[in-house]
Amino acid sequence: MIWELDFALLLFMILCAIAAITVRDLLHATIVLAAYSLLMTVLWSVMNAVDVAFTEAAVGAGITTVLFIAAIARTRRSSSD
């Protein structure tokens, strides 16, 4: 594997993880977690685990993101933060 690509993926994954924790809006956190899942998909593909990458893309980035956004849309925001 190309170590530069591995390092870049690791760096972006760490940045996404930190951003998901520190962001205050739930919708933004959901989008960052979807980006994290897509980066995991690329990482699994680079490691030649295509079946795991496909599952991560379908479940992690696809269904989970849609369910999180639907749950956020159905809740009411009562605080003024």
CSV table of C-alpha atoms in Angstrom, one decimal:
chain,number,residue,atom,x,y,z
A,1,MET,CA,0.0,0.0,0.0
A,2,ILE,CA,1.0,3.6,-0.5
A,3,TRP,CA,1.9,5.0,2.9
A,4,GLU,CA,1.0,8.6,1.9
A,5,LEU,CA,-2.5,7.5,1.1
A,6,ASP,CA,-2.8,5.6,4.4
A,7,PHE,CA,-1.5,8.6,6.3
A,8,ALA,CA,-3.9,11.0,4.6
A,9,LEU,CA,-6.9,8.6,5.3
A,10,LEU,CA,-5.8,8.4,9.0
A,11,LEU,CA,-5.5,12.1,9.3
A,12,PHE,CA,-8.9,12.8,7.7
A,13,MET,CA,-10.5,10.1,9.9
A,14,ILE,CA,-9.0,11.7,13.0
A,15,LEU,CA,-10.3,15.1,11.9
A,16,CYS,CA,-13.7,13.7,11.3
A,17,ALA,CA,-13.8,12.0,14.7
A,18,ILE,CA,-12.8,15.2,16.5
A,19,ALA,CA,-15.3,17.3,14.4
A,20,ALA,CA,-18.1,14.9,15.2
A,21,ILE,CA,-17.5,15.3,18.9
A,22,THR,CA,-17.0,19.0,19.0
A,23,VAL,CA,-19.7,20.2,16.6
A,24,ARG,CA,-22.8,21.5,18.4
A,25,ASP,CA,-25.5,21.0,15.8
A,26,LEU,CA,-26.8,17.4,15.5
A,27,LEU,CA,-27.3,17.6,11.8
A,28,HIS,CA,-23.7,18.7,11.3
A,29,ALA,CA,-22.5,15.9,13.5
A,30,THR,CA,-24.5,13.4,11.4
A,31,ILE,CA,-23.0,14.7,8.2
A,32,VAL,CA,-19.5,14.5,9.7
A,33,LEU,CA,-20.2,10.9,10.8
A,34,ALA,CA,-21.3,10.1,7.3
A,35,ALA,CA,-18.1,11.4,5.9
A,36,TYR,CA,-16.2,9.3,8.5
A,37,SER,CA,-18.1,6.3,7.3
A,38,LEU,CA,-17.2,7.0,3.7
A,39,LEU,CA,-13.5,7.4,4.6
A,40,MET,CA,-13.8,4.0,6.3
A,41,THR,CA,-15.2,2.6,3.1
A,42,VAL,CA,-12.2,3.9,1.2
A,43,LEU,CA,-9.9,2.4,3.8
A,44,TRP,CA,-11.5,-1.0,3.6
A,45,SER,CA,-11.2,-0.8,-0.2
A,46,VAL,CA,-7.6,0.0,0.0
A,47,MET,CA,-7.1,-3.0,2.3
A,48,ASN,CA,-8.8,-5.2,-0.4
A,49,ALA,CA,-11.7,-6.0,1.9
A,50,VAL,CA,-14.3,-5.1,-0.7
A,51,ASP,CA,-17.2,-6.9,1.1
A,52,VAL,CA,-16.6,-5.0,4.3
A,53,ALA,CA,-16.3,-1.8,2.3
A,54,PHE,CA,-19.6,-2.4,0.6
A,55,THR,CA,-21.3,-3.2,3.9
A,56,GLU,CA,-19.8,0.0,5.5
A,57,ALA,CA,-21.0,2.1,2.6
A,58,ALA,CA,-24.5,0.6,2.6
A,59,VAL,CA,-25.1,0.5,6.4
A,60,GLY,CA,-22.7,3.1,7.8
A,61,ALA,CA,-23.0,5.9,5.3
A,62,GLY,CA,-26.4,5.0,3.8
A,63,ILE,CA,-29.0,3.7,6.2
A,64,THR,CA,-27.6,5.1,9.4
A,65,THR,CA,-27.3,8.6,8.0
A,66,VAL,CA,-30.8,8.6,6.7
A,67,LEU,CA,-32.2,7.3,10.0
A,68,PHE,CA,-30.2,9.9,12.0
A,69,ILE,CA,-31.5,12.7,9.7
A,70,ALA,CA,-35.1,11.4,10.0
A,71,ALA,CA,-34.8,11.3,13.8
A,72,ILE,CA,-33.4,14.8,13.9
A,73,ALA,CA,-36.1,16.1,11.6
A,74,ARG,CA,-38.8,14.7,13.8
A,75,THR,CA,-37.5,16.2,17.0
A,76,ARG,CA,-38.2,19.7,18.2
A,77,ARG,CA,-35.4,22.1,19.1
A,78,SER,CA,-36.3,23.8,22.4
A,79,SER,CA,-33.0,25.4,23.4
A,80,SER,CA,-31.6,28.6,22.0
A,81,ASP,CA,-28.0,27.4,21.8
